[in-house]
Amino acid sequence: MAPALHDGATTASPLTEEASFQALLQSFSMIIVSEIGDKTFLIAAILAMRHPRLVVFAGAFGSLVVMSILSAAMGHLLPTLIPRRWTQVAASILFLVFGTKMLIEAKAMKGGNEKIQEEMKEAQEEIEDDEAEHEGRGGDDIPLEAVEAGESPVHTRSPRPAASKPKASLADGARNFCSLLLGPVFVQAFVLTFLGEWGDRSQIATIALGAAHNVYLVTIGTVVGHGCCTALAVIGGRYVSTKISVKHVTFGGSILFLIFGIVYLYEAYMMGSDVDMSIPITPSSEP
């Protein structure tokens, strides 16, 4: 009996390693195709042009680490509520829907980087609104156009009157307290990234991966993927955004998501076959 158990253990080991590698690769590649050129990517790129890159990276990456842990943990809890087979089916449907939607978006996009320029403008507006609400506009911030042109900071806006400032809320108080401890740039990068990522496609996909694979492997894969994207954004995000084609990235991401959906659908089908065919046989006791 011992050799049989030993053989079963040795044959199961390569399957376990393959599943671990699959979880890491899927979570990493999903983040890469979802985040490059995304709004949170551009927010980090713009902030890095106006503030120290290391501080912006720490704030944005810290926010994404927290988001990855929360999302993977949410996915890990799903199999405790519903059978794993149905979580596989839900994950497959989710990736198929995302993949189809991205494929339609890629076909509708024009070539070049017009789409990413629109995203860049929206990200810039979000940063300006956040600074106007929480930090005031006393002329200390450099407009994006001035940064690109290499101009020095010019005080073009007068500070808000004290009477026009809204009353401080509990959230504002917490943010100000964190700003004193960690610095306003760190808090701004953290908050803007967290709000931009919450409910995003990559977060929902991370929940689906956490339900289908080992939660620790999914967390590691997504964290490494976010780290690579955030580092690329703060180092040369503006340059990268002018060179990449969002149409091609979206098209590649749609193909990848469709493949994920087919794989999970096949795995769910195999789970159902194993359950249907597994008939417990108890040996009859001799009289």
mmCIF file of C-alpha atoms in Angstrom:
data_model
loop_
_atom_site.group_PDB
_atom_site.id
_atom_site.type_symbol
_atom_site.label_atom_id
_atom_site.label_comp_id
_atom_site.label_asym_id
_atom_site.label_seq_id
_atom_site.Cartn_x
_atom_site.Cartn_y
_atom_site.Cartn_z
ATOM 1 C CA MET A 1 0.000 0.000 0.000
ATOM 2 C CA ALA A 2 2.847 2.401 0.750
ATOM 3 C CA PRO A 3 4.313 2.379 -2.797
ATOM 4 C CA ALA A 4 0.863 3.138 -4.232
ATOM 5 C CA LEU A 5 0.502 6.169 -1.999
ATOM 6 C CA HIS A 6 3.990 7.269 -2.897
ATOM 7 C CA ASP A 7 3.292 6.973 -6.617
ATOM 8 C CA GLY A 8 0.075 8.967 -6.267
ATOM 9 C CA ALA A 9 1.937 11.746 -4.468
ATOM 10 C CA THR A 10 4.636 11.906 -7.105
ATOM 11 C CA THR A 11 2.135 12.067 -9.962
ATOM 12 C CA ALA A 12 0.086 14.800 -8.263
ATOM 13 C CA SER A 13 3.068 17.065 -7.709
ATOM 14 C CA PRO A 14 3.531 18.163 -11.364
ATOM 15 C CA LEU A 15 -0.204 18.922 -11.587
ATOM 16 C CA THR A 16 0.012 21.095 -8.500
ATOM 17 C CA GLU A 17 3.012 22.959 -9.889
ATOM 18 C CA GLU A 18 1.230 23.448 -13.215
ATOM 19 C CA ALA A 19 -1.858 24.825 -11.474
ATOM 20 C CA SER A 20 0.306 27.199 -9.406
ATOM 21 C CA PHE A 21 2.097 28.469 -12.500
ATOM 22 C CA GLN A 22 -1.244 28.887 -14.281
ATOM 23 C CA ALA A 23 -2.648 30.974 -11.431
ATOM 24 C CA LEU A 24 0.425 33.222 -11.328
ATOM 25 C CA LEU A 25 0.557 33.647 -15.111
ATOM 26 C CA GLN A 26 -3.147 34.369 -15.494
ATOM 27 C CA SER A 27 -3.280 36.927 -12.695
ATOM 28 C CA PHE A 28 -0.086 38.659 -13.874
ATOM 29 C CA SER A 29 -1.068 38.800 -17.549
ATOM 30 C CA MET A 30 -4.592 39.938 -16.679
ATOM 31 C CA ILE A 31 -3.209 42.948 -14.791
ATOM 32 C CA ILE A 32 -0.757 43.833 -17.571
ATOM 33 C CA VAL A 33 -3.356 43.937 -20.345
ATOM 34 C CA SER A 34 -5.914 45.686 -18.121
ATOM 35 C CA GLU A 35 -3.787 48.385 -16.487
ATOM 36 C CA ILE A 36 -1.408 49.643 -19.191
ATOM 37 C CA GLY A 37 -2.989 52.807 -20.525
ATOM 38 C CA ASP A 38 -5.751 52.678 -17.894
ATOM 39 C CA LYS A 39 -6.841 55.765 -15.960
ATOM 40 C CA THR A 40 -4.967 54.733 -12.792
ATOM 41 C CA PHE A 41 -1.848 54.206 -14.928
ATOM 42 C CA LEU A 42 -2.177 57.727 -16.308
ATOM 43 C CA ILE A 43 -2.895 59.229 -12.871
ATOM 44 C CA ALA A 44 0.396 57.806 -11.603
ATOM 45 C CA ALA A 45 2.182 59.081 -14.708
ATOM 46 C CA ILE A 46 0.844 62.633 -14.311
ATOM 47 C CA LEU A 47 1.544 62.789 -10.577
ATOM 48 C CA ALA A 48 5.101 61.542 -11.191
ATOM 49 C CA MET A 49 5.653 64.461 -13.555
ATOM 50 C CA ARG A 50 4.771 66.942 -10.798
ATOM 51 C CA HIS A 51 5.977 65.256 -7.607
ATOM 52 C CA PRO A 52 8.802 62.916 -6.513
ATOM 53 C CA ARG A 53 8.482 59.635 -8.376
ATOM 54 C CA LEU A 54 9.318 57.437 -5.408
ATOM 55 C CA VAL A 55 6.559 58.963 -3.286
ATOM 56 C CA VAL A 56 4.016 58.645 -6.109
ATOM 57 C CA PHE A 57 5.027 55.034 -6.698
ATOM 58 C CA ALA A 58 4.715 54.220 -2.997
ATOM 59 C CA GLY A 59 1.237 55.734 -2.770
ATOM 60 C CA ALA A 60 -0.147 54.240 -5.977
ATOM 61 C CA PHE A 61 1.430 50.819 -5.494
ATOM 62 C CA GLY A 62 0.389 50.682 -1.838
ATOM 63 C CA SER A 63 -3.195 51.357 -2.874
ATOM 64 C CA LEU A 64 -3.070 48.605 -5.506
ATOM 65 C CA VAL A 65 -1.601 46.128 -3.014
ATOM 66 C CA VAL A 66 -4.489 46.781 -0.644
ATOM 67 C CA MET A 67 -6.947 46.454 -3.526
ATOM 68 C CA SER A 68 -5.375 43.172 -4.672
ATOM 69 C CA ILE A 69 -5.536 41.650 -1.190
ATOM 70 C CA LEU A 70 -9.153 42.701 -0.693
ATOM 71 C CA SER A 71 -10.247 41.470 -4.127
ATOM 72 C CA ALA A 72 -8.499 38.110 -3.859
ATOM 73 C CA ALA A 73 -9.921 37.621 -0.358
ATOM 74 C CA MET A 74 -13.433 38.378 -1.622
ATOM 75 C CA GLY A 75 -12.981 35.780 -4.333
ATOM 76 C CA HIS A 76 -11.616 33.296 -1.792
ATOM 77 C CA LEU A 77 -14.840 33.574 0.220
ATOM 78 C CA LEU A 78 -17.122 32.780 -2.722
ATOM 79 C CA PRO A 79 -16.492 28.989 -2.780
ATOM 80 C CA THR A 80 -17.564 28.862 0.875
ATOM 81 C CA LEU A 81 -20.944 30.283 -0.113
ATOM 82 C CA ILE A 82 -21.572 28.469 -3.405
ATOM 83 C CA PRO A 83 -20.069 25.258 -4.890
ATOM 84 C CA ARG A 84 -16.692 25.632 -6.581
ATOM 85 C CA ARG A 85 -18.081 24.344 -9.851
ATOM 86 C CA TRP A 86 -20.482 27.279 -10.021
ATOM 87 C CA THR A 87 -17.721 29.730 -9.162
ATOM 88 C CA GLN A 88 -15.802 28.340 -12.149
ATOM 89 C CA VAL A 89 -18.881 28.819 -14.332
ATOM 90 C CA ALA A 90 -19.344 32.379 -13.027
ATOM 91 C CA ALA A 91 -15.677 33.157 -13.677
ATOM 92 C CA SER A 92 -15.910 31.778 -17.216
ATOM 93 C CA ILE A 93 -19.020 33.847 -17.964
ATOM 94 C CA LEU A 94 -17.356 36.925 -16.508
ATOM 95 C CA PHE A 95 -14.227 36.578 -18.627
ATOM 96 C CA LEU A 96 -16.252 35.785 -21.757
ATOM 97 C CA VAL A 97 -18.376 38.908 -21.229
ATOM 98 C CA PHE A 98 -15.311 41.077 -20.557
ATOM 99 C CA GLY A 99 -13.481 39.600 -23.542
ATOM 100 C CA THR A 100 -16.421 40.191 -25.886
ATOM 101 C CA LYS A 101 -16.882 43.736 -24.606
ATOM 102 C CA MET A 102 -13.180 44.513 -25.049
ATOM 103 C CA LEU A 103 -13.247 43.019 -28.559
ATOM 104 C CA ILE A 104 -16.163 45.269 -29.524
ATOM 105 C CA GLU A 105 -14.390 48.280 -28.016
ATOM 106 C CA ALA A 106 -11.174 47.443 -29.891
ATOM 107 C CA LYS A 107 -13.015 47.248 -33.226
ATOM 108 C CA ALA A 108 -14.693 50.595 -32.580
ATOM 109 C CA MET A 109 -11.419 52.339 -31.648
ATOM 110 C CA LYS A 110 -9.384 54.287 -34.141
ATOM 111 C CA GLY A 111 -5.721 53.592 -34.657
ATOM 112 C CA GLY A 112 -3.099 55.659 -32.894
ATOM 113 C CA ASN A 113 -3.330 57.067 -29.399
ATOM 114 C CA GLU A 114 -6.452 59.247 -29.556
ATOM 115 C CA LYS A 115 -8.199 57.123 -26.956
ATOM 116 C CA ILE A 116 -5.334 57.324 -24.487
ATOM 117 C CA GLN A 117 -5.167 61.093 -24.935
ATOM 118 C CA GLU A 118 -8.816 61.289 -23.885
ATOM 119 C CA GLU A 119 -8.040 59.147 -20.845
ATOM 120 C CA MET A 120 -5.072 61.400 -20.082
ATOM 121 C CA LYS A 121 -7.307 64.466 -20.155
ATOM 122 C CA GLU A 122 -9.843 62.838 -17.819
ATOM 123 C CA ALA A 123 -7.090 61.784 -15.416
ATOM 124 C CA GLN A 124 -5.697 65.323 -15.411
ATOM 125 C CA GLU A 125 -9.147 66.731 -14.619
ATOM 126 C CA GLU A 126 -9.578 64.304 -11.711
ATOM 127 C CA ILE A 127 -6.227 65.342 -10.262
ATOM 128 C CA GLU A 128 -7.065 69.027 -10.591
ATOM 129 C CA ASP A 129 -10.476 68.540 -8.973
ATOM 130 C CA ASP A 130 -8.916 66.612 -6.104
ATOM 131 C CA GLU A 131 -6.281 69.277 -5.538
ATOM 132 C CA ALA A 132 -8.851 72.062 -5.709
ATOM 133 C CA GLU A 133 -11.032 70.330 -3.129
ATOM 134 C CA HIS A 134 -8.448 69.197 -0.588
ATOM 135 C CA GLU A 135 -5.344 71.302 -1.080
ATOM 136 C CA GLY A 136 -6.571 74.540 -2.616
ATOM 137 C CA ARG A 137 -5.134 76.105 -5.737
ATOM 138 C CA GLY A 138 -2.656 78.629 -4.492
ATOM 139 C CA GLY A 139 -0.451 78.397 -7.545
ATOM 140 C CA ASP A 140 1.884 75.778 -6.093
ATOM 141 C CA ASP A 141 0.904 73.104 -8.638
ATOM 142 C CA ILE A 142 2.286 73.177 -12.144
ATOM 143 C CA PRO A 143 -0.202 72.712 -14.978
ATOM 144 C CA LEU A 144 0.421 69.665 -17.134
ATOM 145 C CA GLU A 145 0.918 71.740 -20.262
ATOM 146 C CA ALA A 146 3.599 73.770 -18.500
ATOM 147 C CA VAL A 147 5.389 70.619 -17.398
ATOM 148 C CA GLU A 148 5.412 69.267 -20.937
ATOM 149 C CA ALA A 149 6.713 72.590 -22.262
ATOM 150 C CA GLY A 150 9.448 72.705 -19.621
ATOM 151 C CA GLU A 151 8.209 75.931 -18.079
ATOM 152 C CA SER A 152 8.800 76.927 -14.484
ATOM 153 C CA PRO A 153 5.905 77.123 -12.047
ATOM 154 C CA VAL A 154 3.936 80.334 -12.322
ATOM 155 C CA HIS A 155 1.325 81.506 -9.853
ATOM 156 C CA THR A 156 -1.630 81.833 -12.200
ATOM 157 C CA ARG A 157 -4.438 81.165 -9.747
ATOM 158 C CA SER A 158 -5.294 82.919 -6.522
ATOM 159 C CA PRO A 159 -6.068 80.873 -3.432
ATOM 160 C CA ARG A 160 -9.634 80.162 -2.472
ATOM 161 C CA PRO A 161 -11.226 82.513 0.009
ATOM 162 C CA ALA A 162 -11.493 80.961 3.425
ATOM 163 C CA ALA A 163 -15.261 81.476 3.499
ATOM 164 C CA SER A 164 -15.793 79.374 0.355
ATOM 165 C CA LYS A 165 -14.116 76.269 1.742
ATOM 166 C CA PRO A 166 -16.543 73.481 2.565
ATOM 167 C CA LYS A 167 -16.889 72.289 6.112
ATOM 168 C CA ALA A 168 -14.457 69.541 7.001
ATOM 169 C CA SER A 169 -16.060 66.116 7.073
ATOM 170 C CA LEU A 170 -14.879 62.981 8.817
ATOM 171 C CA ALA A 171 -13.292 61.699 5.595
ATOM 172 C CA ASP A 172 -11.457 64.981 5.105
ATOM 173 C CA GLY A 173 -10.221 64.844 8.679
ATOM 174 C CA ALA A 174 -8.913 61.321 8.213
ATOM 175 C CA ARG A 175 -7.225 62.333 4.986
ATOM 176 C CA ASN A 176 -5.587 65.350 6.599
ATOM 177 C CA PHE A 177 -4.373 63.193 9.479
ATOM 178 C CA CYS A 178 -2.846 60.682 7.055
ATOM 179 C CA SER A 179 -1.295 63.546 5.117
ATOM 180 C CA LEU A 180 0.509 64.703 8.244
ATOM 181 C CA LEU A 181 1.931 61.214 8.804
ATOM 182 C CA LEU A 182 2.639 60.078 5.246
ATOM 183 C CA GLY A 183 2.676 63.298 3.255
ATOM 184 C CA PRO A 184 0.011 64.863 0.991
ATOM 185 C CA VAL A 185 1.512 63.476 -2.240
ATOM 186 C CA PHE A 186 1.475 59.909 -0.919
ATOM 187 C CA VAL A 187 -2.126 60.245 0.270
ATOM 188 C CA GLN A 188 -3.231 61.830 -3.006
ATOM 189 C CA ALA A 189 -1.698 59.028 -5.083
ATOM 190 C CA PHE A 190 -3.146 56.392 -2.746
ATOM 191 C CA VAL A 191 -6.687 57.813 -2.682
ATOM 192 C CA LEU A 192 -6.958 58.609 -6.397
ATOM 193 C CA THR A 193 -5.637 55.174 -7.360
ATOM 194 C CA PHE A 194 -7.922 53.365 -4.918
ATOM 195 C CA LEU A 195 -11.014 55.236 -6.097
ATOM 196 C CA GLY A 196 -10.083 54.753 -9.743
ATOM 197 C CA GLU A 197 -9.495 51.028 -9.290
ATOM 198 C CA TRP A 198 -12.578 50.248 -7.177
ATOM 199 C CA GLY A 199 -15.165 48.484 -9.355
ATOM 200 C CA ASP A 200 -12.761 48.419 -12.294
ATOM 201 C CA ARG A 201 -12.517 45.456 -14.651
ATOM 202 C CA SER A 202 -9.231 44.317 -13.161
ATOM 203 C CA GLN A 203 -10.702 44.249 -9.638
ATOM 204 C CA ILE A 204 -13.666 42.115 -10.702
ATOM 205 C CA ALA A 205 -11.335 39.816 -12.643
ATOM 206 C CA THR A 206 -9.125 39.472 -9.558
ATOM 207 C CA ILE A 207 -12.175 38.400 -7.537
ATOM 208 C CA ALA A 208 -12.953 35.772 -10.177
ATOM 209 C CA LEU A 209 -9.361 34.494 -10.147
ATOM 210 C CA GLY A 210 -9.376 34.364 -6.343
ATOM 211 C CA ALA A 211 -12.480 32.169 -6.481
ATOM 212 C CA ALA A 212 -10.917 29.800 -9.016
ATOM 213 C CA HIS A 213 -7.325 29.527 -7.743
ATOM 214 C CA ASN A 214 -5.215 29.717 -4.629
ATOM 215 C CA VAL A 215 -5.779 33.116 -3.053
ATOM 216 C CA TYR A 216 -2.098 33.611 -2.183
ATOM 217 C CA LEU A 217 -0.910 32.870 -5.725
ATOM 218 C CA VAL A 218 -3.513 35.207 -7.210
ATOM 219 C CA THR A 219 -2.494 37.949 -4.785
ATOM 220 C CA ILE A 220 1.188 37.534 -5.649
ATOM 221 C CA GLY A 221 0.494 37.568 -9.399
ATOM 222 C CA THR A 222 -1.681 40.670 -9.258
ATOM 223 C CA VAL A 223 0.695 42.522 -6.925
ATOM 224 C CA VAL A 224 3.668 41.820 -9.200
ATOM 225 C CA GLY A 225 1.639 42.909 -12.231
ATOM 226 C CA HIS A 226 0.549 46.130 -10.535
ATOM 227 C CA GLY A 227 4.123 46.762 -9.435
ATOM 228 C CA CYS A 228 5.410 46.483 -13.011
ATOM 229 C CA CYS A 229 2.654 48.727 -14.404
ATOM 230 C CA THR A 230 3.040 51.346 -11.676
ATOM 231 C CA ALA A 231 6.822 51.430 -12.060
ATOM 232 C CA LEU A 232 6.425 51.857 -15.808
ATOM 233 C CA ALA A 233 3.915 54.655 -15.238
ATOM 234 C CA VAL A 234 6.041 56.718 -12.839
ATOM 235 C CA ILE A 235 9.268 56.224 -14.818
ATOM 236 C CA GLY A 236 8.073 56.871 -18.339
ATOM 237 C CA GLY A 237 4.309 56.802 -18.367
ATOM 238 C CA ARG A 238 3.911 59.928 -20.472
ATOM 239 C CA TYR A 239 6.332 58.618 -23.103
ATOM 240 C CA VAL A 240 4.747 55.172 -23.122
ATOM 241 C CA SER A 241 1.253 56.637 -23.490
ATOM 242 C CA THR A 242 2.320 58.413 -26.697
ATOM 243 C CA LYS A 243 3.847 55.277 -28.206
ATOM 244 C CA ILE A 244 1.424 52.470 -27.427
ATOM 245 C CA SER A 245 -1.815 51.865 -29.275
ATOM 246 C CA VAL A 246 -4.753 51.303 -26.960
ATOM 247 C CA LYS A 247 -6.548 49.587 -29.835
ATOM 248 C CA HIS A 248 -3.886 46.861 -30.003
ATOM 249 C CA VAL A 249 -3.647 46.507 -26.219
ATOM 250 C CA THR A 250 -7.427 46.213 -25.912
ATOM 251 C CA PHE A 251 -7.564 43.694 -28.743
ATOM 252 C CA GLY A 252 -4.846 41.578 -27.112
ATOM 253 C CA GLY A 253 -6.613 41.796 -23.760
ATOM 254 C CA SER A 254 -9.902 40.667 -25.307
ATOM 255 C CA ILE A 255 -8.254 37.573 -26.786
ATOM 256 C CA LEU A 256 -6.656 36.779 -23.426
ATOM 257 C CA PHE A 257 -9.930 37.188 -21.528
ATOM 258 C CA LEU A 258 -11.777 34.994 -24.022
ATOM 259 C CA ILE A 259 -9.140 32.291 -23.568
ATOM 260 C CA PHE A 260 -9.548 32.516 -19.785
ATOM 261 C CA GLY A 261 -13.313 32.135 -20.184
ATOM 262 C CA ILE A 262 -12.974 29.028 -22.334
ATOM 263 C CA VAL A 263 -10.453 27.475 -19.934
ATOM 264 C CA TYR A 264 -12.674 28.045 -16.894
ATOM 265 C CA LEU A 265 -15.729 26.746 -18.736
ATOM 266 C CA TYR A 266 -13.827 23.584 -19.631
ATOM 267 C CA GLU A 267 -12.644 23.157 -16.037
ATOM 268 C CA ALA A 268 -16.207 23.588 -14.745
ATOM 269 C CA TYR A 269 -17.397 20.941 -17.216
ATOM 270 C CA MET A 270 -14.677 18.538 -16.080
ATOM 271 C CA MET A 271 -15.632 19.137 -12.436
ATOM 272 C CA GLY A 272 -19.213 18.192 -13.238
ATOM 273 C CA SER A 273 -18.081 15.061 -15.054
ATOM 274 C CA ASP A 274 -15.922 14.011 -12.116
ATOM 275 C CA VAL A 275 -18.800 14.482 -9.680
ATOM 276 C CA ASP A 276 -21.242 12.548 -11.839
ATOM 277 C CA MET A 277 -18.874 9.649 -12.443
ATOM 278 C CA SER A 278 -17.520 9.304 -8.918
ATOM 279 C CA ILE A 279 -19.665 6.540 -7.376
ATOM 280 C CA PRO A 280 -18.531 5.478 -3.930
ATOM 281 C CA ILE A 281 -18.094 1.714 -3.708
ATOM 282 C CA THR A 282 -17.847 0.153 -0.284
ATOM 283 C CA PRO A 283 -16.346 -3.306 -0.063
ATOM 284 C CA SER A 284 -18.786 -5.908 1.128
ATOM 285 C CA SER A 285 -17.894 -7.480 4.429
ATOM 286 C CA GLU A 286 -17.425 -11.221 4.463
ATOM 287 C CA PRO A 287 -19.748 -13.149 6.718
#
